[in-house]
mmCIF file of C-alpha atoms in Angstrom:
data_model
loop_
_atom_site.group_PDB
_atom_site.id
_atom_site.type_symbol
_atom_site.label_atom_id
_atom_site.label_comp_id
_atom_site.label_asym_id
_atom_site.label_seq_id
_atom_site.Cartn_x
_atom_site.Cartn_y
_atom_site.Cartn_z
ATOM 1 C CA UNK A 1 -25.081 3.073 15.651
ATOM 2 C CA UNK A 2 -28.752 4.576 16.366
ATOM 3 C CA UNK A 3 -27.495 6.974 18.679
ATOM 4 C CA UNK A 4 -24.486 8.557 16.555
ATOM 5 C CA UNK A 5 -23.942 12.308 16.992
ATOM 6 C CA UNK A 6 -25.866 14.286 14.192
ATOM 7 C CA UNK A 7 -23.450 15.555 11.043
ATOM 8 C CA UNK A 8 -23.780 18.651 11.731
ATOM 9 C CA UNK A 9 -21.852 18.457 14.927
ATOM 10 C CA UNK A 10 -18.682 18.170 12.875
ATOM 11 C CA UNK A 11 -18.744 20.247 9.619
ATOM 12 C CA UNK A 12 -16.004 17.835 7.610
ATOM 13 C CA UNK A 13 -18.824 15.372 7.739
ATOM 14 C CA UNK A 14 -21.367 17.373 6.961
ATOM 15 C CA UNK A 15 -19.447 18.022 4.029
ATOM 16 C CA UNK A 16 -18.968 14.448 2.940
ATOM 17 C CA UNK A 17 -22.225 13.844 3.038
ATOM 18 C CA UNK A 18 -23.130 16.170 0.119
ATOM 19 C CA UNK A 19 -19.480 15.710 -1.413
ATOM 20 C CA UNK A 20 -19.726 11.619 -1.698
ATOM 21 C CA UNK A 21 -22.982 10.475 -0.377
ATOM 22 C CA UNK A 22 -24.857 12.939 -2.464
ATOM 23 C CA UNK A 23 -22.210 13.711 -5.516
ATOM 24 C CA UNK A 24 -19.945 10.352 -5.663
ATOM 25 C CA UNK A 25 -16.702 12.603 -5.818
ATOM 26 C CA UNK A 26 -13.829 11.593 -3.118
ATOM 27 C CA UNK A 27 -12.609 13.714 -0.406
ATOM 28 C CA UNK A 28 -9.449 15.706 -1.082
ATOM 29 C CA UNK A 29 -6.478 15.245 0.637
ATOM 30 C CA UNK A 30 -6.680 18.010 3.409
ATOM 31 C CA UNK A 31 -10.354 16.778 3.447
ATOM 32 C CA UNK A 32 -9.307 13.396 4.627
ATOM 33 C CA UNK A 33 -7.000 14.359 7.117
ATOM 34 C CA UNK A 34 -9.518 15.591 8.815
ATOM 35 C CA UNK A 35 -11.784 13.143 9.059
ATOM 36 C CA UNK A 36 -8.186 11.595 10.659
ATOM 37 C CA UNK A 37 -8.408 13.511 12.938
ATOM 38 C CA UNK A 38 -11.826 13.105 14.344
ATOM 39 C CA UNK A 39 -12.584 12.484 17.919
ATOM 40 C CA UNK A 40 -13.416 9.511 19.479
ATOM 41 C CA UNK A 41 -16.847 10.605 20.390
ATOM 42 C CA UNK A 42 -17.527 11.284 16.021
ATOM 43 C CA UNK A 43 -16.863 7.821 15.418
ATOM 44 C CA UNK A 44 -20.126 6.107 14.990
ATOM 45 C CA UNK A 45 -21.262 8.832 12.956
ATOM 46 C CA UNK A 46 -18.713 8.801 10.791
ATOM 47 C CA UNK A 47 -18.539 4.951 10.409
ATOM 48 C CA UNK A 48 -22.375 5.366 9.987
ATOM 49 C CA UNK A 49 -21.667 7.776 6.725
ATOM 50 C CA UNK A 50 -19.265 5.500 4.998
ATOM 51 C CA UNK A 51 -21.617 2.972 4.810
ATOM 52 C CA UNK A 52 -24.227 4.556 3.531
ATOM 53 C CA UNK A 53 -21.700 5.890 1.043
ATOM 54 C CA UNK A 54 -20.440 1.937 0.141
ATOM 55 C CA UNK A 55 -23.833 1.221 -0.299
ATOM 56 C CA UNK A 56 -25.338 3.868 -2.448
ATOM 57 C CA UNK A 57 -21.807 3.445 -4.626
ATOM 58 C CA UNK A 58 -21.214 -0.178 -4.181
ATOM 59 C CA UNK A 59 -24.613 -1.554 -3.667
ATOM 60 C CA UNK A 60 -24.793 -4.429 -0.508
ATOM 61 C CA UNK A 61 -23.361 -7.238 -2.273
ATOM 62 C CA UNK A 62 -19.855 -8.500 -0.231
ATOM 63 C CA UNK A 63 -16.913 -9.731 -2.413
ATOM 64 C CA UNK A 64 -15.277 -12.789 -0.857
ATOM 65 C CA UNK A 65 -11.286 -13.605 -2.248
ATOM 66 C CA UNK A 66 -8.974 -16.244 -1.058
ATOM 67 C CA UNK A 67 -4.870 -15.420 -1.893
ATOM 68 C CA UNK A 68 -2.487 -18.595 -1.821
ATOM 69 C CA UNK A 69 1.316 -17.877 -2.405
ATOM 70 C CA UNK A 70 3.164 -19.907 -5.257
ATOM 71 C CA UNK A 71 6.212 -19.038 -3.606
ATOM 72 C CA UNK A 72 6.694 -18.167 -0.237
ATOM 73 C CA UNK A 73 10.110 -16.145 1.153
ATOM 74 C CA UNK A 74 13.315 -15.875 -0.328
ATOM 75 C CA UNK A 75 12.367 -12.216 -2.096
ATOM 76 C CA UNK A 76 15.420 -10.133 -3.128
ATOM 77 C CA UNK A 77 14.013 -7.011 -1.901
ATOM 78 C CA UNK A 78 13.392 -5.293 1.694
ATOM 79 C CA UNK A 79 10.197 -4.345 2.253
ATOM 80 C CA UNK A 80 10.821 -3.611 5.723
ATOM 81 C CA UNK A 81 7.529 -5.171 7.342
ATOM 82 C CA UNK A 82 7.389 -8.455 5.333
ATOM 83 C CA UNK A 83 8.656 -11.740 6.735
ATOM 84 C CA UNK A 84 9.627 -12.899 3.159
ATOM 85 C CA UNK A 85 12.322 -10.475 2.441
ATOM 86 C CA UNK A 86 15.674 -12.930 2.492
ATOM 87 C CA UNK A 87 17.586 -9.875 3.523
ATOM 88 C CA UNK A 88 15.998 -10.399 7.071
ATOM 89 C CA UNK A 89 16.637 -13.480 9.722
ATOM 90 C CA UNK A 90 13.102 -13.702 9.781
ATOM 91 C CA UNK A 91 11.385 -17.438 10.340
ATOM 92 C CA UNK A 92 10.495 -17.851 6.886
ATOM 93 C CA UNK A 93 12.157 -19.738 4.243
ATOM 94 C CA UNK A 94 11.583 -20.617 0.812
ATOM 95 C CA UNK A 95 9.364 -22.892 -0.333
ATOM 96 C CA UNK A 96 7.452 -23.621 -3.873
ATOM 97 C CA UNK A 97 3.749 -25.041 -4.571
ATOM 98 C CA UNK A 98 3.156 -27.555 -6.807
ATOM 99 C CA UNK A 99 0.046 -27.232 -9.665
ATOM 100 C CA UNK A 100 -1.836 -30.175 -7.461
ATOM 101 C CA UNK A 101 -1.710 -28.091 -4.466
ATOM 102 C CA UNK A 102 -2.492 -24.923 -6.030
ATOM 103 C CA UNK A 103 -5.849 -26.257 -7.900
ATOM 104 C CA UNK A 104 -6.973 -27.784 -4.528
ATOM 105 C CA UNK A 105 -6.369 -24.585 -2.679
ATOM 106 C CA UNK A 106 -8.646 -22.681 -5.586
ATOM 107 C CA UNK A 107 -11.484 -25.696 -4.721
ATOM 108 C CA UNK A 108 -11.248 -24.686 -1.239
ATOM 109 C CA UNK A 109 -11.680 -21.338 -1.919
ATOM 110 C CA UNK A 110 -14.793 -21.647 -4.469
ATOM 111 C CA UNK A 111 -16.455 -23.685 -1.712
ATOM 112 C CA UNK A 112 -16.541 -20.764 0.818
ATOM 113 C CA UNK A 113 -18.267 -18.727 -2.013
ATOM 114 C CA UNK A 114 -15.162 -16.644 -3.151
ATOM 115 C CA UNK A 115 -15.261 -15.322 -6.701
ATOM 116 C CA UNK A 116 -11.613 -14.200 -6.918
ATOM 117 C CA UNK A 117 -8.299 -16.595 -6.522
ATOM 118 C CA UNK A 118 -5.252 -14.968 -6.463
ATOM 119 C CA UNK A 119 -1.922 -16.321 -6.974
ATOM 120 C CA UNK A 120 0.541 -14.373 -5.116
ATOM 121 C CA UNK A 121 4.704 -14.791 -5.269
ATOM 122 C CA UNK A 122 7.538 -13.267 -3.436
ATOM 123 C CA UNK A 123 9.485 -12.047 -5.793
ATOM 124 C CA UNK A 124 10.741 -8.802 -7.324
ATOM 125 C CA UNK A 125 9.564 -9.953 -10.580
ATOM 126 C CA UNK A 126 8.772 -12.636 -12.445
ATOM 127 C CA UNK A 127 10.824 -15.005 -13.813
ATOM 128 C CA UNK A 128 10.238 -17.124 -17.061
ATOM 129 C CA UNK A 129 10.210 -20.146 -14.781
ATOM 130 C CA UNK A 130 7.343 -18.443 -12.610
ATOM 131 C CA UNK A 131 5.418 -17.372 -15.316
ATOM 132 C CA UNK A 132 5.389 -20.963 -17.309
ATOM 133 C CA UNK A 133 4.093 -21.775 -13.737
ATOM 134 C CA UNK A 134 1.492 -19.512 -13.746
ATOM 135 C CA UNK A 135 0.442 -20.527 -17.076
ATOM 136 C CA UNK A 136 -0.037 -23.793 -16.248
ATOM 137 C CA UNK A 137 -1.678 -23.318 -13.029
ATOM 138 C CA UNK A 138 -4.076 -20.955 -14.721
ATOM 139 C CA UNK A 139 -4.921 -23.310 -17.210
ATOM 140 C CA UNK A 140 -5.325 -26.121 -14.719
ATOM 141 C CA UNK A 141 -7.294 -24.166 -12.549
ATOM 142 C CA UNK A 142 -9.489 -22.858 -15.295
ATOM 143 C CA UNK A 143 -10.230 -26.885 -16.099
ATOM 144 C CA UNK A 144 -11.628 -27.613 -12.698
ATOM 145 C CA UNK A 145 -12.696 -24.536 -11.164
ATOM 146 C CA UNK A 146 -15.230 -21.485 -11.762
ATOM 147 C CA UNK A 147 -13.514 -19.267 -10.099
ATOM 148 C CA UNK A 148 -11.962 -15.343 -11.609
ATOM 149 C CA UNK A 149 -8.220 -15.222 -11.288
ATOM 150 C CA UNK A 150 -5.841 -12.965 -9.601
ATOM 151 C CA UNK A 151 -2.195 -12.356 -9.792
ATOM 152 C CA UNK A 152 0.393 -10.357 -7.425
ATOM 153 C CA UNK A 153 3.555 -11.432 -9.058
ATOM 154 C CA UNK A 154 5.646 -7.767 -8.109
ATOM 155 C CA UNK A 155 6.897 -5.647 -10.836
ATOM 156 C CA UNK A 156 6.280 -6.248 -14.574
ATOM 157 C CA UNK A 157 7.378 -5.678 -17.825
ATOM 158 C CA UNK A 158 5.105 -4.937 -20.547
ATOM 159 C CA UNK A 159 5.501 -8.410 -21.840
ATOM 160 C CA UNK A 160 4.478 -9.668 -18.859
ATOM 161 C CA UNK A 161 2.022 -8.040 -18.543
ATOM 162 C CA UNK A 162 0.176 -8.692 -22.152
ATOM 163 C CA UNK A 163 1.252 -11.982 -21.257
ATOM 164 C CA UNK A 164 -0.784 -12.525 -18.396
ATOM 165 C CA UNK A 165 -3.861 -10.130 -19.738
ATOM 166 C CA UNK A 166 -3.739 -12.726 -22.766
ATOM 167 C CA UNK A 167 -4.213 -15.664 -20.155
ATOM 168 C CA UNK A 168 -7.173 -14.400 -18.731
ATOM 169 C CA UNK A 169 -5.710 -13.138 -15.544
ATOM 170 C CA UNK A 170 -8.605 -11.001 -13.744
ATOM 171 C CA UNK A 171 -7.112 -8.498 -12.002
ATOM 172 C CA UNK A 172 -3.700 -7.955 -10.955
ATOM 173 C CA UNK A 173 -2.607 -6.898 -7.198
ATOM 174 C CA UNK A 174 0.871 -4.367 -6.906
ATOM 175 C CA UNK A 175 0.447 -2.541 -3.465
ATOM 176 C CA UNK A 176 1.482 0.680 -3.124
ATOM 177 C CA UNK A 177 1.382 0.106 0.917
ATOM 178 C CA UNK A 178 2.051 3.714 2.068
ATOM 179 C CA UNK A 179 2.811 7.162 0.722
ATOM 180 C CA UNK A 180 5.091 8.692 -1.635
ATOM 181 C CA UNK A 181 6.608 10.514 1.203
ATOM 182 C CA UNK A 182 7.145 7.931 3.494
ATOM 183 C CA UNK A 183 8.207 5.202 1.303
ATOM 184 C CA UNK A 184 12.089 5.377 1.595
ATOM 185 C CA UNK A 185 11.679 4.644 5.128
ATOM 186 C CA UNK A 186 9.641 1.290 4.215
ATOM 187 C CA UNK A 187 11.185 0.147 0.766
ATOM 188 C CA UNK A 188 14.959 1.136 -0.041
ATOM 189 C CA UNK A 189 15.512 -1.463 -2.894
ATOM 190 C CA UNK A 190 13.041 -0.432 -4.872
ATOM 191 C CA UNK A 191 11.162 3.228 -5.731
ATOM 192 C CA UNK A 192 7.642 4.408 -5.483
ATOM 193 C CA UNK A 193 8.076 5.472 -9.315
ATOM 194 C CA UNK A 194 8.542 1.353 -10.188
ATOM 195 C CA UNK A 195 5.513 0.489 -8.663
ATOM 196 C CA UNK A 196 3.547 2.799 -10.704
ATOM 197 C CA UNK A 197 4.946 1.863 -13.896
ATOM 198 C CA UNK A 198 3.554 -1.436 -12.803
ATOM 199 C CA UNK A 199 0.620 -0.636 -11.962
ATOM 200 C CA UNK A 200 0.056 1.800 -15.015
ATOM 201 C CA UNK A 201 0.787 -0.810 -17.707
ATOM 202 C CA UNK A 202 -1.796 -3.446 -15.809
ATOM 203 C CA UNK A 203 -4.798 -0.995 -16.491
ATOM 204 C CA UNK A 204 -3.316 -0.459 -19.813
ATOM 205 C CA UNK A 205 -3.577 -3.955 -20.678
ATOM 206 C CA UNK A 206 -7.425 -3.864 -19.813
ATOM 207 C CA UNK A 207 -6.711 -6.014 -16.439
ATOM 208 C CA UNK A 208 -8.302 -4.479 -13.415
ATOM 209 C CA UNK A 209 -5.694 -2.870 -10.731
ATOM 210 C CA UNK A 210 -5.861 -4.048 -7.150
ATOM 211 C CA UNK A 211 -3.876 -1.389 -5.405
ATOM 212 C CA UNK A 212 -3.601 -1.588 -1.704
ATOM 213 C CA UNK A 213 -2.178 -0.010 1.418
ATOM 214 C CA UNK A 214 -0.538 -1.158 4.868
ATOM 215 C CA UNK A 215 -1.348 1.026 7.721
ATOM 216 C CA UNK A 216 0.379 1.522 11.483
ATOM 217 C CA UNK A 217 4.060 1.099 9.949
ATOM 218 C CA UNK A 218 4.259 4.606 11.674
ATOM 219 C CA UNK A 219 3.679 6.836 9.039
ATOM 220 C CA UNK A 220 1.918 10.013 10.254
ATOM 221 C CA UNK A 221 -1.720 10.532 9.799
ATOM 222 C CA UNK A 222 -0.922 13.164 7.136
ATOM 223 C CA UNK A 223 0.945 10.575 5.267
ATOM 224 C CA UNK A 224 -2.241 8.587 5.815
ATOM 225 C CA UNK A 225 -4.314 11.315 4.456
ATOM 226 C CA UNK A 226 -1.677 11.190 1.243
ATOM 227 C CA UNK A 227 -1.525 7.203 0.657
ATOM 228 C CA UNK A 228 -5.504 7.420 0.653
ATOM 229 C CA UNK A 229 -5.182 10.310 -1.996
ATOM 230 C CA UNK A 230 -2.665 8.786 -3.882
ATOM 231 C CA UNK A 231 -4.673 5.575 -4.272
ATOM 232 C CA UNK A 232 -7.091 7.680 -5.723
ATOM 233 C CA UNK A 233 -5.356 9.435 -7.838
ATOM 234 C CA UNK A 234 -4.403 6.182 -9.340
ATOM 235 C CA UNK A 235 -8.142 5.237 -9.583
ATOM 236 C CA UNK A 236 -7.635 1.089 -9.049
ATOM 237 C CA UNK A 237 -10.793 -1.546 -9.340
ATOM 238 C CA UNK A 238 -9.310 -2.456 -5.792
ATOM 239 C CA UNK A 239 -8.291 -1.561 -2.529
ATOM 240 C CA UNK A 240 -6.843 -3.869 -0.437
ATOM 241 C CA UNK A 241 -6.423 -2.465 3.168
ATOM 242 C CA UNK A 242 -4.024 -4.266 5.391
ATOM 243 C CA UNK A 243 -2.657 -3.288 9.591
ATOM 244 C CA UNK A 244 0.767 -3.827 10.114
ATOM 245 C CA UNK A 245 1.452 -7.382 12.191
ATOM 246 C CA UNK A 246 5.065 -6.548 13.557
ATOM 247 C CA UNK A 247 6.679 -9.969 12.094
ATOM 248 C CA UNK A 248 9.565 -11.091 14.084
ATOM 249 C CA UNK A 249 13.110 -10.488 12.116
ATOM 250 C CA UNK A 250 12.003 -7.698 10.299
ATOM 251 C CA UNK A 251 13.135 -3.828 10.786
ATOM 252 C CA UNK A 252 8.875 -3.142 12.045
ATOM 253 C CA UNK A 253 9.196 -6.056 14.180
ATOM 254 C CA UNK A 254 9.114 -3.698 17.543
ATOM 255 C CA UNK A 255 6.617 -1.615 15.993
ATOM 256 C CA UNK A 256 3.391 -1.457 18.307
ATOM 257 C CA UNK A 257 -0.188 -2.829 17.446
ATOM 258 C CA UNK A 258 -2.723 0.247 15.576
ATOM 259 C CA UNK A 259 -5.150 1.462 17.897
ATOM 260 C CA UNK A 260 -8.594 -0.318 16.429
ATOM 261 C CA UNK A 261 -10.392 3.145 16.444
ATOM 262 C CA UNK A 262 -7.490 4.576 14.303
ATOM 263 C CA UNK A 263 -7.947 1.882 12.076
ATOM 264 C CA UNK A 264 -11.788 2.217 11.888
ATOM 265 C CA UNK A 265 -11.155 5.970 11.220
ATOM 266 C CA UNK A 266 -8.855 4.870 8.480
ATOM 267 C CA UNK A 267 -11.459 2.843 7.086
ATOM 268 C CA UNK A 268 -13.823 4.953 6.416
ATOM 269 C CA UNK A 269 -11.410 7.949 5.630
ATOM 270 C CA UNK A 270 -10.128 5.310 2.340
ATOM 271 C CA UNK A 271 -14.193 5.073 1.901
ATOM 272 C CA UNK A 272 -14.526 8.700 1.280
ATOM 273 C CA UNK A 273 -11.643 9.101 -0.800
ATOM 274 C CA UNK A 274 -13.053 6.382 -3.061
ATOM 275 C CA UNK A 275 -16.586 5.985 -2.508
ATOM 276 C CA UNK A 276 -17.034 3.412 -5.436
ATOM 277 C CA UNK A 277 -13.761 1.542 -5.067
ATOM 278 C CA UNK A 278 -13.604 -2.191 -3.835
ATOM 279 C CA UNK A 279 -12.257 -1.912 -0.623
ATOM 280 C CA UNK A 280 -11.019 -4.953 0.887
ATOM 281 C CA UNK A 281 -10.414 -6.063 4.372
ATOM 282 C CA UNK A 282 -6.926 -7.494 4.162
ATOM 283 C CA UNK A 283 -3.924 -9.022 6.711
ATOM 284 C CA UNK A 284 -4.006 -7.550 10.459
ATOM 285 C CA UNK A 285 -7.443 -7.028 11.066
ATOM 286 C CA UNK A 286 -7.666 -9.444 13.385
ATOM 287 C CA UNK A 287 -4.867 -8.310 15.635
ATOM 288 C CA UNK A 288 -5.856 -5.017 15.249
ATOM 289 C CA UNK A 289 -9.739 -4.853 15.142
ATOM 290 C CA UNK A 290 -10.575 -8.222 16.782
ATOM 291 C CA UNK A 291 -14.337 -9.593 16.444
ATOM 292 C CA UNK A 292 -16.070 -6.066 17.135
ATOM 293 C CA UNK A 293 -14.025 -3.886 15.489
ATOM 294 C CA UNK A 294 -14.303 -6.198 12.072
ATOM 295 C CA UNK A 295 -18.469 -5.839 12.482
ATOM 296 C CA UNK A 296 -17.687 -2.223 12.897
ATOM 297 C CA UNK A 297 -15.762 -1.811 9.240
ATOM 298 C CA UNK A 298 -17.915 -3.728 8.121
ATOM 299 C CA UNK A 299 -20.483 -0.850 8.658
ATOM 300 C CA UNK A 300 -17.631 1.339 8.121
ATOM 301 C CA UNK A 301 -17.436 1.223 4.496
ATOM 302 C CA UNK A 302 -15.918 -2.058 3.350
ATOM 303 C CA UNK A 303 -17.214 -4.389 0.584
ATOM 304 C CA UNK A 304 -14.552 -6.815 0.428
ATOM 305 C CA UNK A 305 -12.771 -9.815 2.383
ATOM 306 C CA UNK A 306 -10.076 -12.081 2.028
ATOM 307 C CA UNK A 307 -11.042 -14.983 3.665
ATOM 308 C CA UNK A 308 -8.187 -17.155 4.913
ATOM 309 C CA UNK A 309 -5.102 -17.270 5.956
ATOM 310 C CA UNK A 310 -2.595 -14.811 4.724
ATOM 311 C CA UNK A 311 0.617 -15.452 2.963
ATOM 312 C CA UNK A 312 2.681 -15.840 6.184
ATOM 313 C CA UNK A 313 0.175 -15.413 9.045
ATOM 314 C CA UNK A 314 -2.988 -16.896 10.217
ATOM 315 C CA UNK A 315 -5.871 -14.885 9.426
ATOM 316 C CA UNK A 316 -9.582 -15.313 10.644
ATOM 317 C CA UNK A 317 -11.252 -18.717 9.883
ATOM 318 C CA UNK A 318 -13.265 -18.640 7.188
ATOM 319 C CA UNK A 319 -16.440 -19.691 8.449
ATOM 320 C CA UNK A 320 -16.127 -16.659 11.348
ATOM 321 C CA UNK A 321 -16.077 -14.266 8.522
ATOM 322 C CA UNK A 322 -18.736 -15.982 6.297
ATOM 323 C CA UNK A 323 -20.976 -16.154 9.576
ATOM 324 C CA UNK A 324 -20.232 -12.556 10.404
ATOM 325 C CA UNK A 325 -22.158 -11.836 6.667
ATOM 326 C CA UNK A 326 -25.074 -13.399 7.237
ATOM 327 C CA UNK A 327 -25.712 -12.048 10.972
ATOM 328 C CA UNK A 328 -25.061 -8.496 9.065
ATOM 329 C CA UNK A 329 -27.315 -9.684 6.227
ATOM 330 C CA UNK A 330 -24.724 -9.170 4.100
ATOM 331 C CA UNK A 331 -25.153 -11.409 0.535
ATOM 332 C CA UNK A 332 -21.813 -12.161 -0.820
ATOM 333 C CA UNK A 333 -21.198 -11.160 -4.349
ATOM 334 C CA UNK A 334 -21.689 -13.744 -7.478
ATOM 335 C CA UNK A 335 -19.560 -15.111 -9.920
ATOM 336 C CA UNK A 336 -20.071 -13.191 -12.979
ATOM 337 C CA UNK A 337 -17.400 -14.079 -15.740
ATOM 338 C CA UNK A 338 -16.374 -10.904 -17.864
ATOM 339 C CA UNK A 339 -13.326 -12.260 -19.749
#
């Protein structure tokens, strides 16, 4: 990146600079649609900015998260790009974790250095059976593991959601995935309006809101530019930021690959509209980025990495990721207990 174009070659990021480098307030909407629509050749500078922007914001320190799914497929509703919708003849089927397996999949994931574990289900919404199995794997966890705790468990009630802020639950993960405006194309069983409840009554309850988006399910790049502001508005702890992988079965499952320099663009577009927001490389990077591109948003203005495999597909090995840190010179975040 020593030879990126100067700023002033391209006035949007000339006004980032002294808009979030300098002032820590997010690009606008209209603002990030055009750094959307940057060239090719404005690239490395703009990469270049959002990481000086993650770390004056941030600071350098990487946060490291493994996700393991308590139950896998068989969800009532039809998110059209997930495999675990049973509305789709997709390839995956139904299956349950047991406690043993799930406190031996949080030891695995403290021993690569991750501070967050999160506990993820396909479901609508919880159950009383799920959550007396989330209580007890909490608790069982919590005996044999230092390790923060996360939950994505879909859509709450306000019970639920004192019930799991009483348990200790870290942070809590309900995805918005794309914008208001192009949501009825994605999600039909469900509305936009539901997941914000959701997500409003989690930062009510004091948890912190991990809030993410899925990219490339051919939304426009102004709907882009309005999921980015959106999340924003919403102001969550974190950002997980995930690339469509067409999964066979579903209605995206002919949907082509994101270009990697659309996705880097992306990156550091979500950067600018939250320059102090954790914001977390998530499923589909590795189709879509590959080894270089994931250096390159690494530079680009992320702090964050699940570490893993996904909840349905196989993500980057752990150690690849891990290794990638250290050649960067990247020190992974610490433990630091606040409940």
């Amino acid at each position: 990146m020593t030879n990126s174009p100067p700023l002033q070659d391209h006035s949007i990021l000339e006004t980032a600079r002294r808009q979030v480098l300098e002032q820590g307030a997010g690009l606008a909407r209209e603002q990030l649609l055009e750094v959307l629509r940057l060239p090719d050749e404005a690239l490395p500078a703009l990469l270049e900015l959002a990481h000086h922007v993650r770390l004056r914001h941030c600071g350098e320190d990487v946060e490291v998260e493994g996700i393991i799914s308590i139950k896998t497929g068989g969800c009532p509703e039809d998110c059209h790009f997930c495999s675990q919708s049973g509305l789709f003849d997709s390839p995956v089927r139904g299956v349950w974790l047991d406690i043993p397996e799930l406190v031996k999949a949080a030891k695995e994931t403290a021993a690569t250095g991750a501070t967050e574990f999160c506990i993820v289900a396909a479901v609508r919404g919880p159950d009383i059976k799920l959550m007396n199995q989330v209580k007890f794997a909490i608790d069982r966890i919590r005996q044999e593991v230092d390790i923060n705790i996360a939950c994505s468990l879909g859509m709450l009630t306000r019970r639920q959601v004192e019930q799991l802020a009483g348990w200790g639950v870290h942070r809590y993960n309900h995805n918005l995935e794309t914008a208001r405006s192009f949501f009825p194309q994605v999600v039909t069983t469900h509305t936009y309006e539901e997941r914000l409840e959701t997500c409003a009554m989690v930062k009510d309850a004091g948890m912190e809101l991990c809030c993410g988006a899925l990219i490339g399910m051919g939304e426009t790049l102004e709907q882009r530019a309005e999921l980015a502001a959106q999340l924003a508005a919403l102001g969550p702890h974190e950002v997980p930021l995930n690339f469509l992988n067409p999964r066979p079965g579903t209605p995206l499952q002919d949907q082509p690959l994101m270009d990697g320099k659309d996705a880097l663009r992306a990156i550091a577009a979500f950067r600018l509209a939250m320059p102090g927001t954790v914001l977390r490389y998530a499923g589909g990077r590795e189709l879509t980025l590959g080894d270089l591109g994931t250096r390159q948003g690494l530079l680009g203005g992320i702090n964050a990495v699940i570490v893993g495999n996904y909840l349905t597909t196989l993500g980057r090995p752990a150690t690849a990721d891990l290794n990638l840190l250290v050649d960067l010179n990247m020190p992974i975040k610490e433990l630091q207990k606040t409940l």
